[in-house]
mmCIF file with all atom_site columns, C-alpha atoms in Angstrom:
data_model
loop_
_atom_site.group_PDB
_atom_site.id
_atom_site.type_symbol
_atom_site.label_atom_id
_atom_site.label_alt_id
_atom_site.label_comp_id
_atom_site.label_asym_id
_atom_site.label_entity_id
_atom_site.label_seq_id
_atom_site.pdbx_PDB_ins_code
_atom_site.Cartn_x
_atom_site.Cartn_y
_atom_site.Cartn_z
_atom_site.occupancy
_atom_site.B_iso_or_equiv
_atom_site.pdbx_formal_charge
_atom_site.auth_seq_id
_atom_site.auth_comp_id
_atom_site.auth_asym_id
_atom_site.auth_atom_id
_atom_site.pdbx_PDB_model_num
ATOM 1   C CA . MET K 1 1   ? 18.061 118.995 118.872 1.00 0.00 ? 1   MET K CA 1
ATOM 2   C CA . ARG K 1 2   ? 16.825 115.881 120.129 1.00 0.00 ? 2   ARG K CA 1
ATOM 3   C CA . LEU K 1 3   ? 19.158 112.518 120.546 1.00 0.00 ? 3   LEU K CA 1
ATOM 4   C CA . VAL K 1 4   ? 17.449 109.170 121.625 1.00 0.00 ? 4   VAL K CA 1
ATOM 5   C CA . ILE K 1 5   ? 19.629 106.436 122.196 1.00 0.00 ? 5   ILE K CA 1
ATOM 6   C CA . ALA K 1 6   ? 17.661 103.488 121.963 1.00 0.00 ? 6   ALA K CA 1
ATOM 7   C CA . ARG K 1 7   ? 17.626 98.930  121.121 1.00 0.00 ? 7   ARG K CA 1
ATOM 8   C CA . CYS K 1 8   ? 16.059 99.112  118.126 1.00 0.00 ? 8   CYS K CA 1
ATOM 9   C CA . SER K 1 9   ? 14.841 98.210  114.169 1.00 0.00 ? 9   SER K CA 1
ATOM 10  C CA . VAL K 1 10  ? 14.288 100.374 111.127 1.00 0.00 ? 10  VAL K CA 1
ATOM 11  C CA . ASP K 1 11  ? 12.343 99.804  108.304 1.00 0.00 ? 11  ASP K CA 1
ATOM 12  C CA . TYR K 1 12  ? 12.647 101.677 105.717 1.00 0.00 ? 12  TYR K CA 1
ATOM 13  C CA . ALA K 1 13  ? 9.825  101.751 101.981 1.00 0.00 ? 13  ALA K CA 1
ATOM 14  C CA . GLY K 1 14  ? 10.036 104.096 98.998  1.00 0.00 ? 14  GLY K CA 1
ATOM 15  C CA . ARG K 1 15  ? 11.891 103.408 96.292  1.00 0.00 ? 15  ARG K CA 1
ATOM 16  C CA . LEU K 1 16  ? 13.281 101.161 97.673  1.00 0.00 ? 16  LEU K CA 1
ATOM 17  C CA . THR K 1 17  ? 13.409 98.880  100.453 1.00 0.00 ? 17  THR K CA 1
ATOM 18  C CA . ALA K 1 18  ? 15.599 98.301  103.652 1.00 0.00 ? 18  ALA K CA 1
ATOM 19  C CA . HIS K 1 19  ? 15.460 97.092  106.742 1.00 0.00 ? 19  HIS K CA 1
ATOM 20  C CA . LEU K 1 20  ? 18.159 97.800  109.689 1.00 0.00 ? 20  LEU K CA 1
ATOM 21  C CA . PRO K 1 21  ? 17.323 94.545  112.445 1.00 0.00 ? 21  PRO K CA 1
ATOM 22  C CA . SER K 1 22  ? 17.701 94.866  116.051 1.00 0.00 ? 22  SER K CA 1
ATOM 23  C CA . ALA K 1 23  ? 20.579 97.110  117.504 1.00 0.00 ? 23  ALA K CA 1
ATOM 24  C CA . THR K 1 24  ? 21.270 100.338 119.775 1.00 0.00 ? 24  THR K CA 1
ATOM 25  C CA . ARG K 1 25  ? 21.662 103.011 117.869 1.00 0.00 ? 25  ARG K CA 1
ATOM 26  C CA . LEU K 1 26  ? 21.782 106.938 117.786 1.00 0.00 ? 26  LEU K CA 1
ATOM 27  C CA . ILE K 1 27  ? 18.572 108.827 116.897 1.00 0.00 ? 27  ILE K CA 1
ATOM 28  C CA . LEU K 1 28  ? 18.948 112.776 115.730 1.00 0.00 ? 28  LEU K CA 1
ATOM 29  C CA . VAL K 1 29  ? 15.722 114.623 115.184 1.00 0.00 ? 29  VAL K CA 1
ATOM 30  C CA . LYS K 1 30  ? 17.005 117.792 114.029 1.00 0.00 ? 30  LYS K CA 1
ATOM 31  C CA . ALA K 1 31  ? 15.066 121.623 114.507 1.00 0.00 ? 31  ALA K CA 1
ATOM 32  C CA . ASP K 1 32  ? 14.028 121.380 110.548 1.00 0.00 ? 32  ASP K CA 1
ATOM 33  C CA . ASN K 1 33  ? 11.980 117.198 111.466 1.00 0.00 ? 33  ASN K CA 1
ATOM 34  C CA . SER K 1 34  ? 15.379 115.589 109.358 1.00 0.00 ? 34  SER K CA 1
ATOM 35  C CA . VAL K 1 35  ? 15.818 112.031 111.075 1.00 0.00 ? 35  VAL K CA 1
ATOM 36  C CA . SER K 1 36  ? 19.231 110.336 110.902 1.00 0.00 ? 36  SER K CA 1
ATOM 37  C CA . ILE K 1 37  ? 20.327 106.869 112.659 1.00 0.00 ? 37  ILE K CA 1
ATOM 38  C CA . HIS K 1 38  ? 23.425 106.297 113.035 1.00 0.00 ? 38  HIS K CA 1
ATOM 39  C CA . ALA K 1 39  ? 25.726 102.596 114.862 1.00 0.00 ? 39  ALA K CA 1
ATOM 40  C CA . ASP K 1 40  ? 28.772 103.624 116.569 1.00 0.00 ? 40  ASP K CA 1
ATOM 41  C CA . ASP K 1 41  ? 31.138 103.898 113.771 1.00 0.00 ? 41  ASP K CA 1
ATOM 42  C CA . ARG K 1 42  ? 31.568 105.169 110.253 1.00 0.00 ? 42  ARG K CA 1
ATOM 43  C CA . ALA K 1 43  ? 32.287 108.460 111.339 1.00 0.00 ? 43  ALA K CA 1
ATOM 44  C CA . TYR K 1 44  ? 29.525 111.298 110.055 1.00 0.00 ? 44  TYR K CA 1
ATOM 45  C CA . LYS K 1 45  ? 27.401 108.940 107.615 1.00 0.00 ? 45  LYS K CA 1
ATOM 46  C CA . PRO K 1 46  ? 24.223 107.382 109.042 1.00 0.00 ? 46  PRO K CA 1
ATOM 47  C CA . LEU K 1 47  ? 22.838 104.610 108.835 1.00 0.00 ? 47  LEU K CA 1
ATOM 48  C CA . ASN K 1 48  ? 19.769 105.586 107.336 1.00 0.00 ? 48  ASN K CA 1
ATOM 49  C CA . TRP K 1 49  ? 17.529 109.433 107.385 1.00 0.00 ? 49  TRP K CA 1
ATOM 50  C CA . MET K 1 50  ? 15.652 111.383 106.265 1.00 0.00 ? 50  MET K CA 1
ATOM 51  C CA . SER K 1 51  ? 15.612 114.965 104.413 1.00 0.00 ? 51  SER K CA 1
ATOM 52  C CA . PRO K 1 52  ? 13.638 117.415 105.424 1.00 0.00 ? 52  PRO K CA 1
ATOM 53  C CA . PRO K 1 53  ? 10.886 118.585 104.455 1.00 0.00 ? 53  PRO K CA 1
ATOM 54  C CA . CYS K 1 54  ? 8.906  115.508 106.476 1.00 0.00 ? 54  CYS K CA 1
ATOM 55  C CA . THR K 1 55  ? 7.094  115.030 109.542 1.00 0.00 ? 55  THR K CA 1
ATOM 56  C CA . LEU K 1 56  ? 7.620  112.660 112.316 1.00 0.00 ? 56  LEU K CA 1
ATOM 57  C CA . LYS K 1 57  ? 4.423  110.826 114.547 1.00 0.00 ? 57  LYS K CA 1
ATOM 58  C CA . GLU K 1 58  ? 5.346  108.608 117.326 1.00 0.00 ? 58  GLU K CA 1
ATOM 59  C CA . GLY K 1 59  ? 2.608  106.587 118.301 1.00 0.00 ? 59  GLY K CA 1
ATOM 60  C CA . THR K 1 60  ? 2.486  102.542 119.626 1.00 0.00 ? 60  THR K CA 1
ATOM 61  C CA . ALA K 1 61  ? 1.960  99.081  117.855 1.00 0.00 ? 61  ALA K CA 1
ATOM 62  C CA . ASP K 1 62  ? 1.938  95.655  120.467 1.00 0.00 ? 62  ASP K CA 1
ATOM 63  C CA . GLY K 1 63  ? 2.717  98.091  123.191 1.00 0.00 ? 63  GLY K CA 1
ATOM 64  C CA . VAL K 1 64  ? 5.770  98.917  121.527 1.00 0.00 ? 64  VAL K CA 1
ATOM 65  C CA . ASP K 1 65  ? 6.442  102.173 120.835 1.00 0.00 ? 65  ASP K CA 1
ATOM 66  C CA . VAL K 1 66  ? 6.781  103.153 117.532 1.00 0.00 ? 66  VAL K CA 1
ATOM 67  C CA . TRP K 1 67  ? 8.001  106.103 114.900 1.00 0.00 ? 67  TRP K CA 1
ATOM 68  C CA . THR K 1 68  ? 6.840  107.396 111.511 1.00 0.00 ? 68  THR K CA 1
ATOM 69  C CA . VAL K 1 69  ? 8.706  109.475 109.626 1.00 0.00 ? 69  VAL K CA 1
ATOM 70  C CA . VAL K 1 70  ? 7.042  110.237 105.860 1.00 0.00 ? 70  VAL K CA 1
ATOM 71  C CA . ASN K 1 71  ? 8.810  113.127 103.639 1.00 0.00 ? 71  ASN K CA 1
ATOM 72  C CA . LYS K 1 72  ? 6.193  114.906 100.796 1.00 0.00 ? 72  LYS K CA 1
ATOM 73  C CA . ALA K 1 73  ? 7.344  111.468 98.598  1.00 0.00 ? 73  ALA K CA 1
ATOM 74  C CA . GLY K 1 74  ? 5.750  109.856 100.407 1.00 0.00 ? 74  GLY K CA 1
ATOM 75  C CA . GLU K 1 75  ? 8.652  107.459 101.427 1.00 0.00 ? 75  GLU K CA 1
ATOM 76  C CA . LYS K 1 76  ? 8.554  106.500 105.293 1.00 0.00 ? 76  LYS K CA 1
ATOM 77  C CA . LEU K 1 77  ? 11.116 105.739 107.596 1.00 0.00 ? 77  LEU K CA 1
ATOM 78  C CA . ILE K 1 78  ? 9.800  103.067 110.582 1.00 0.00 ? 78  ILE K CA 1
ATOM 79  C CA . ILE K 1 79  ? 11.693 103.736 113.862 1.00 0.00 ? 79  ILE K CA 1
ATOM 80  C CA . THR K 1 80  ? 10.585 100.504 116.299 1.00 0.00 ? 80  THR K CA 1
ATOM 81  C CA . MET K 1 81  ? 11.673 101.029 119.740 1.00 0.00 ? 81  MET K CA 1
ATOM 82  C CA . GLU K 1 82  ? 12.583 98.159  121.986 1.00 0.00 ? 82  GLU K CA 1
ATOM 83  C CA . GLU K 1 83  ? 14.012 99.706  124.760 1.00 0.00 ? 83  GLU K CA 1
ATOM 84  C CA . ILE K 1 84  ? 14.991 103.860 124.980 1.00 0.00 ? 84  ILE K CA 1
ATOM 85  C CA . LEU K 1 85  ? 18.403 104.032 126.769 1.00 0.00 ? 85  LEU K CA 1
ATOM 86  C CA . HIS K 1 86  ? 18.500 108.017 126.408 1.00 0.00 ? 86  HIS K CA 1
ATOM 87  C CA . ASP K 1 87  ? 16.001 110.974 125.324 1.00 0.00 ? 87  ASP K CA 1
ATOM 88  C CA . SER K 1 88  ? 16.918 114.682 125.828 1.00 0.00 ? 88  SER K CA 1
ATOM 89  C CA . SER K 1 89  ? 16.920 117.902 123.839 1.00 0.00 ? 89  SER K CA 1
ATOM 90  C CA . HIS K 1 90  ? 18.746 120.459 123.060 1.00 0.00 ? 90  HIS K CA 1
ATOM 91  C CA . GLU K 1 91  ? 18.063 123.980 122.106 1.00 0.00 ? 91  GLU K CA 1
ATOM 92  C CA . LEU K 1 92  ? 21.209 124.968 120.171 1.00 0.00 ? 92  LEU K CA 1
ATOM 93  C CA . GLY K 1 93  ? 20.176 128.240 118.815 1.00 0.00 ? 93  GLY K CA 1
ATOM 94  C CA . VAL K 1 94  ? 21.240 129.632 114.848 1.00 0.00 ? 94  VAL K CA 1
ATOM 95  C CA . ASP K 1 95  ? 24.431 128.411 113.615 1.00 0.00 ? 95  ASP K CA 1
ATOM 96  C CA . PRO K 1 96  ? 26.451 131.431 112.433 1.00 0.00 ? 96  PRO K CA 1
ATOM 97  C CA . GLY K 1 97  ? 27.682 128.244 109.166 1.00 0.00 ? 97  GLY K CA 1
ATOM 98  C CA . LEU K 1 98  ? 30.848 127.341 108.381 1.00 0.00 ? 98  LEU K CA 1
ATOM 99  C CA . ILE K 1 99  ? 34.104 129.770 108.356 1.00 0.00 ? 99  ILE K CA 1
ATOM 100 C CA . LYS K 1 100 ? 35.372 128.830 105.076 1.00 0.00 ? 100 LYS K CA 1
ATOM 101 C CA . ASP K 1 101 ? 39.311 129.575 104.752 1.00 0.00 ? 101 ASP K CA 1
ATOM 102 C CA . GLY K 1 102 ? 41.319 132.051 102.824 1.00 0.00 ? 102 GLY K CA 1
ATOM 103 C CA . VAL K 1 103 ? 41.602 129.398 99.837  1.00 0.00 ? 103 VAL K CA 1
ATOM 104 C CA . GLU K 1 104 ? 37.238 129.253 99.400  1.00 0.00 ? 104 GLU K CA 1
ATOM 105 C CA . ALA K 1 105 ? 36.612 132.284 100.833 1.00 0.00 ? 105 ALA K CA 1
ATOM 106 C CA . HIS K 1 106 ? 38.783 134.084 98.015  1.00 0.00 ? 106 HIS K CA 1
ATOM 107 C CA . LEU K 1 107 ? 37.593 131.856 95.617  1.00 0.00 ? 107 LEU K CA 1
ATOM 108 C CA . GLN K 1 108 ? 33.776 133.149 96.473  1.00 0.00 ? 108 GLN K CA 1
ATOM 109 C CA . GLU K 1 109 ? 34.839 136.790 96.056  1.00 0.00 ? 109 GLU K CA 1
ATOM 110 C CA . LEU K 1 110 ? 36.519 136.074 92.855  1.00 0.00 ? 110 LEU K CA 1
ATOM 111 C CA . LEU K 1 111 ? 33.717 134.014 91.521  1.00 0.00 ? 111 LEU K CA 1
ATOM 112 C CA . ALA K 1 112 ? 31.084 136.661 92.647  1.00 0.00 ? 112 ALA K CA 1
ATOM 113 C CA . ASP K 1 113 ? 33.019 139.225 90.925  1.00 0.00 ? 113 ASP K CA 1
ATOM 114 C CA . ARG K 1 114 ? 33.641 137.410 87.941  1.00 0.00 ? 114 ARG K CA 1
ATOM 115 C CA . ILE K 1 115 ? 30.152 135.811 87.498  1.00 0.00 ? 115 ILE K CA 1
ATOM 116 C CA . GLU K 1 116 ? 29.807 135.715 83.965  1.00 0.00 ? 116 GLU K CA 1
ATOM 117 C CA . THR K 1 117 ? 32.614 132.810 83.789  1.00 0.00 ? 117 THR K CA 1
ATOM 118 C CA . LEU K 1 118 ? 29.039 130.919 84.895  1.00 0.00 ? 118 LEU K CA 1
ATOM 119 C CA . GLY K 1 119 ? 27.605 130.982 81.463  1.00 0.00 ? 119 GLY K CA 1
ATOM 120 C CA . GLU K 1 120 ? 26.577 134.461 78.990  1.00 0.00 ? 120 GLU K CA 1
ATOM 121 C CA . GLY K 1 121 ? 23.808 136.469 80.673  1.00 0.00 ? 121 GLY K CA 1
ATOM 122 C CA . TYR K 1 122 ? 24.533 135.325 84.214  1.00 0.00 ? 122 TYR K CA 1
ATOM 123 C CA . THR K 1 123 ? 23.895 137.931 87.148  1.00 0.00 ? 123 THR K CA 1
ATOM 124 C CA . LEU K 1 124 ? 24.676 137.949 90.586  1.00 0.00 ? 124 LEU K CA 1
ATOM 125 C CA . ILE K 1 125 ? 22.016 138.485 93.480  1.00 0.00 ? 125 ILE K CA 1
ATOM 126 C CA . ARG K 1 126 ? 24.095 138.278 96.405  1.00 0.00 ? 126 ARG K CA 1
ATOM 127 C CA . ARG K 1 127 ? 26.894 136.835 97.645  1.00 0.00 ? 127 ARG K CA 1
ATOM 128 C CA . GLU K 1 128 ? 26.452 135.044 101.180 1.00 0.00 ? 128 GLU K CA 1
ATOM 129 C CA . TYR K 1 129 ? 22.794 134.351 100.607 1.00 0.00 ? 129 TYR K CA 1
ATOM 130 C CA . PRO K 1 130 ? 20.773 133.691 104.678 1.00 0.00 ? 130 PRO K CA 1
ATOM 131 C CA . THR K 1 131 ? 18.756 131.033 104.788 1.00 0.00 ? 131 THR K CA 1
ATOM 132 C CA . ALA K 1 132 ? 17.298 129.282 107.865 1.00 0.00 ? 132 ALA K CA 1
ATOM 133 C CA . ILE K 1 133 ? 20.115 127.017 107.773 1.00 0.00 ? 133 ILE K CA 1
ATOM 134 C CA . GLY K 1 134 ? 23.181 128.897 106.679 1.00 0.00 ? 134 GLY K CA 1
ATOM 135 C CA . PRO K 1 135 ? 24.128 131.096 103.726 1.00 0.00 ? 135 PRO K CA 1
ATOM 136 C CA . VAL K 1 136 ? 24.480 129.768 100.819 1.00 0.00 ? 136 VAL K CA 1
ATOM 137 C CA . ASP K 1 137 ? 28.218 130.981 99.289  1.00 0.00 ? 137 ASP K CA 1
ATOM 138 C CA . ILE K 1 138 ? 26.531 132.454 95.523  1.00 0.00 ? 138 ILE K CA 1
ATOM 139 C CA . LEU K 1 139 ? 23.402 133.345 94.701  1.00 0.00 ? 139 LEU K CA 1
ATOM 140 C CA . CYS K 1 140 ? 22.430 134.593 91.164  1.00 0.00 ? 140 CYS K CA 1
ATOM 141 C CA . ARG K 1 141 ? 20.289 134.125 87.537  1.00 0.00 ? 141 ARG K CA 1
ATOM 142 C CA . ASP K 1 142 ? 21.165 132.340 84.458  1.00 0.00 ? 142 ASP K CA 1
ATOM 143 C CA . ALA K 1 143 ? 20.665 134.304 80.954  1.00 0.00 ? 143 ALA K CA 1
ATOM 144 C CA . SER K 1 144 ? 17.107 132.542 81.064  1.00 0.00 ? 144 SER K CA 1
ATOM 145 C CA . GLY K 1 145 ? 16.391 134.561 84.212  1.00 0.00 ? 145 GLY K CA 1
ATOM 146 C CA . GLY K 1 146 ? 16.717 131.723 86.628  1.00 0.00 ? 146 GLY K CA 1
ATOM 147 C CA . THR K 1 147 ? 18.086 131.083 89.973  1.00 0.00 ? 147 THR K CA 1
ATOM 148 C CA . VAL K 1 148 ? 21.003 129.459 90.643  1.00 0.00 ? 148 VAL K CA 1
ATOM 149 C CA . ALA K 1 149 ? 22.541 128.024 94.190  1.00 0.00 ? 149 ALA K CA 1
ATOM 150 C CA . VAL K 1 150 ? 26.232 128.117 94.334  1.00 0.00 ? 150 VAL K CA 1
ATOM 151 C CA . GLU K 1 151 ? 28.047 126.378 96.931  1.00 0.00 ? 151 GLU K CA 1
ATOM 152 C CA . ILE K 1 152 ? 31.365 126.849 96.363  1.00 0.00 ? 152 ILE K CA 1
ATOM 153 C CA . LYS K 1 153 ? 34.662 124.224 97.628  1.00 0.00 ? 153 LYS K CA 1
ATOM 154 C CA . ARG K 1 154 ? 38.393 123.927 97.888  1.00 0.00 ? 154 ARG K CA 1
ATOM 155 C CA . ARG K 1 155 ? 37.891 120.436 97.559  1.00 0.00 ? 155 ARG K CA 1
ATOM 156 C CA . GLY K 1 156 ? 33.648 118.866 96.651  1.00 0.00 ? 156 GLY K CA 1
ATOM 157 C CA . GLU K 1 157 ? 33.316 115.986 98.130  1.00 0.00 ? 157 GLU K CA 1
ATOM 158 C CA . ILE K 1 158 ? 29.697 114.413 99.092  1.00 0.00 ? 158 ILE K CA 1
ATOM 159 C CA . ASP K 1 159 ? 29.021 116.530 102.012 1.00 0.00 ? 159 ASP K CA 1
ATOM 160 C CA . GLY K 1 160 ? 29.425 119.516 100.447 1.00 0.00 ? 160 GLY K CA 1
ATOM 161 C CA . VAL K 1 161 ? 26.562 118.228 98.029  1.00 0.00 ? 161 VAL K CA 1
ATOM 162 C CA . GLU K 1 162 ? 24.543 117.434 100.423 1.00 0.00 ? 162 GLU K CA 1
ATOM 163 C CA . GLN K 1 163 ? 24.971 121.013 102.160 1.00 0.00 ? 163 GLN K CA 1
ATOM 164 C CA . LEU K 1 164 ? 23.539 122.398 98.649  1.00 0.00 ? 164 LEU K CA 1
ATOM 165 C CA . THR K 1 165 ? 20.534 119.792 98.155  1.00 0.00 ? 165 THR K CA 1
ATOM 166 C CA . ARG K 1 166 ? 19.626 121.062 101.734 1.00 0.00 ? 166 ARG K CA 1
ATOM 167 C CA . TYR K 1 167 ? 20.258 124.301 100.812 1.00 0.00 ? 167 TYR K CA 1
ATOM 168 C CA . LEU K 1 168 ? 18.165 124.048 97.466  1.00 0.00 ? 168 LEU K CA 1
ATOM 169 C CA . GLU K 1 169 ? 15.293 122.019 99.645  1.00 0.00 ? 169 GLU K CA 1
ATOM 170 C CA . LEU K 1 170 ? 14.745 125.564 101.239 1.00 0.00 ? 170 LEU K CA 1
ATOM 171 C CA . LEU K 1 171 ? 15.175 127.515 98.505  1.00 0.00 ? 171 LEU K CA 1
ATOM 172 C CA . ASN K 1 172 ? 12.554 125.991 96.496  1.00 0.00 ? 172 ASN K CA 1
ATOM 173 C CA . ARG K 1 173 ? 10.181 126.730 98.888  1.00 0.00 ? 173 ARG K CA 1
ATOM 174 C CA . ASP K 1 174 ? 10.619 130.208 98.273  1.00 0.00 ? 174 ASP K CA 1
ATOM 175 C CA . PRO K 1 175 ? 7.592  131.519 95.153  1.00 0.00 ? 175 PRO K CA 1
ATOM 176 C CA . HIS K 1 176 ? 9.875  134.503 94.403  1.00 0.00 ? 176 HIS K CA 1
ATOM 177 C CA . LEU K 1 177 ? 12.995 132.099 93.643  1.00 0.00 ? 177 LEU K CA 1
ATOM 178 C CA . ALA K 1 178 ? 11.623 128.960 92.861  1.00 0.00 ? 178 ALA K CA 1
ATOM 179 C CA . PRO K 1 179 ? 12.930 127.065 90.673  1.00 0.00 ? 179 PRO K CA 1
ATOM 180 C CA . VAL K 1 180 ? 16.131 127.299 92.307  1.00 0.00 ? 180 VAL K CA 1
ATOM 181 C CA . ARG K 1 181 ? 18.655 125.241 90.590  1.00 0.00 ? 181 ARG K CA 1
ATOM 182 C CA . GLY K 1 182 ? 22.269 124.138 92.133  1.00 0.00 ? 182 GLY K CA 1
ATOM 183 C CA . VAL K 1 183 ? 25.942 124.239 90.854  1.00 0.00 ? 183 VAL K CA 1
ATOM 184 C CA . PHE K 1 184 ? 28.676 122.516 92.490  1.00 0.00 ? 184 PHE K CA 1
ATOM 185 C CA . ALA K 1 185 ? 32.101 124.289 92.651  1.00 0.00 ? 185 ALA K CA 1
ATOM 186 C CA . ALA K 1 186 ? 35.844 123.503 93.902  1.00 0.00 ? 186 ALA K CA 1
ATOM 187 C CA . GLN K 1 187 ? 38.807 123.058 92.670  1.00 0.00 ? 187 GLN K CA 1
ATOM 188 C CA . GLU K 1 188 ? 38.764 119.313 93.061  1.00 0.00 ? 188 GLU K CA 1
ATOM 189 C CA . ILE K 1 189 ? 35.569 117.181 92.776  1.00 0.00 ? 189 ILE K CA 1
ATOM 190 C CA . LYS K 1 190 ? 35.757 113.487 93.989  1.00 0.00 ? 190 LYS K CA 1
ATOM 191 C CA . PRO K 1 191 ? 34.014 110.881 91.575  1.00 0.00 ? 191 PRO K CA 1
ATOM 192 C CA . GLN K 1 192 ? 31.432 110.136 94.218  1.00 0.00 ? 192 GLN K CA 1
ATOM 193 C CA . ALA K 1 193 ? 30.635 114.085 94.785  1.00 0.00 ? 193 ALA K CA 1
ATOM 194 C CA . ARG K 1 194 ? 30.628 114.060 90.504  1.00 0.00 ? 194 ARG K CA 1
ATOM 195 C CA . VAL K 1 195 ? 26.987 110.780 90.517  1.00 0.00 ? 195 VAL K CA 1
ATOM 196 C CA . LEU K 1 196 ? 25.908 112.671 93.461  1.00 0.00 ? 196 LEU K CA 1
ATOM 197 C CA . ALA K 1 197 ? 25.023 115.577 92.053  1.00 0.00 ? 197 ALA K CA 1
ATOM 198 C CA . THR K 1 198 ? 24.220 114.521 88.599  1.00 0.00 ? 198 THR K CA 1
ATOM 199 C CA . ASP K 1 199 ? 21.792 112.302 90.649  1.00 0.00 ? 199 ASP K CA 1
ATOM 200 C CA . ARG K 1 200 ? 20.328 115.808 92.099  1.00 0.00 ? 200 ARG K CA 1
ATOM 201 C CA . GLN K 1 201 ? 20.666 117.516 88.927  1.00 0.00 ? 201 GLN K CA 1
ATOM 202 C CA . ILE K 1 202 ? 23.175 119.419 90.140  1.00 0.00 ? 202 ILE K CA 1
ATOM 203 C CA . GLY K 1 203 ? 25.827 121.777 87.471  1.00 0.00 ? 203 GLY K CA 1
ATOM 204 C CA . CYS K 1 204 ? 29.666 119.917 88.360  1.00 0.00 ? 204 CYS K CA 1
ATOM 205 C CA . VAL K 1 205 ? 32.215 123.677 88.433  1.00 0.00 ? 205 VAL K CA 1
ATOM 206 C CA . VAL K 1 206 ? 35.502 122.419 88.208  1.00 0.00 ? 206 VAL K CA 1
ATOM 207 C CA . LEU K 1 207 ? 36.954 126.128 89.348  1.00 0.00 ? 207 LEU K CA 1
ATOM 208 C CA . ASP K 1 208 ? 41.043 127.005 88.735  1.00 0.00 ? 208 ASP K CA 1
ATOM 209 C CA . TYR K 1 209 ? 41.802 129.435 91.080  1.00 0.00 ? 209 TYR K CA 1
ATOM 210 C CA . ASN K 1 210 ? 44.924 130.670 89.139  1.00 0.00 ? 210 ASN K CA 1
ATOM 211 C CA . ALA K 1 211 ? 42.574 131.629 86.094  1.00 0.00 ? 211 ALA K CA 1
ATOM 212 C CA . LEU K 1 212 ? 40.138 132.960 88.068  1.00 0.00 ? 212 LEU K CA 1
ATOM 213 C CA . ARG K 1 213 ? 42.627 135.115 89.749  1.00 0.00 ? 213 ARG K CA 1
ATOM 214 C CA . GLY K 1 214 ? 44.390 136.142 86.267  1.00 0.00 ? 214 GLY K CA 1
ATOM 215 C CA . ILE K 1 215 ? 42.806 138.597 83.773  1.00 0.00 ? 215 ILE K CA 1
ATOM 216 C CA . GLU K 1 216 ? 43.600 136.837 80.890  1.00 0.00 ? 216 GLU K CA 1
ATOM 217 C CA . ASP K 1 217 ? 41.775 133.473 81.336  1.00 0.00 ? 217 ASP K CA 1
ATOM 218 C CA . ASP K 1 218 ? 38.437 134.104 81.839  1.00 0.00 ? 218 ASP K CA 1
ATOM 219 C CA . LYS K 1 219 ? 36.425 130.644 81.437  1.00 0.00 ? 219 LYS K CA 1
ATOM 220 C CA . LEU K 1 220 ? 35.611 127.619 83.658  1.00 0.00 ? 220 LEU K CA 1
ATOM 221 C CA . ARG K 1 221 ? 35.524 123.904 82.824  1.00 0.00 ? 221 ARG K CA 1
ATOM 222 C CA . LEU K 1 222 ? 32.003 122.812 83.226  1.00 0.00 ? 222 LEU K CA 1
ATOM 223 C CA . PHE K 1 223 ? 31.468 119.368 83.238  1.00 0.00 ? 223 PHE K CA 1
#
């Protein structure tokens, strides 16, 4: 991971345009070439970002360093560096992934054992399907043979949708699996997370933990 603290301005050109005026910010460049720009507030949420796959080119314009980040859709993030205050790189290695709490781990186990509750004809490929950025909770096939990646949370929030989006981007590069669609499953899904998932054509499933544990109730509520 590369950490850069710089006084910079940022311009985004794609489906819309956006501009961040000059200010001191933190720029994160990860091993997958994703770039995110952060202010010293807003918790974890970046001011702007470019998700992988994308390329980063460093150049100069009028004697000023300029970074240009381009994704596969041709959208651009242009970062004009007025002053670099810190620039360091760190090798983090392979992350073991988030360890689920007891409820999430049990939900994964129950859903994998009763995968047909996602729909008639569903079959399990495997739990904890490995990717370069961590394991997908469940990988399965639907009745038509299409690949489905399922991310399970106790409480479904935007970061969970973002996590599943990253998995889908990687999985869809594998010709043996593609096309892969996503399902975001949780006991409770926040409205903002549902909106984002719908926008990204990710299905949402509300899980009833007690029903999954009971033999008599074999249904999930699909939205």
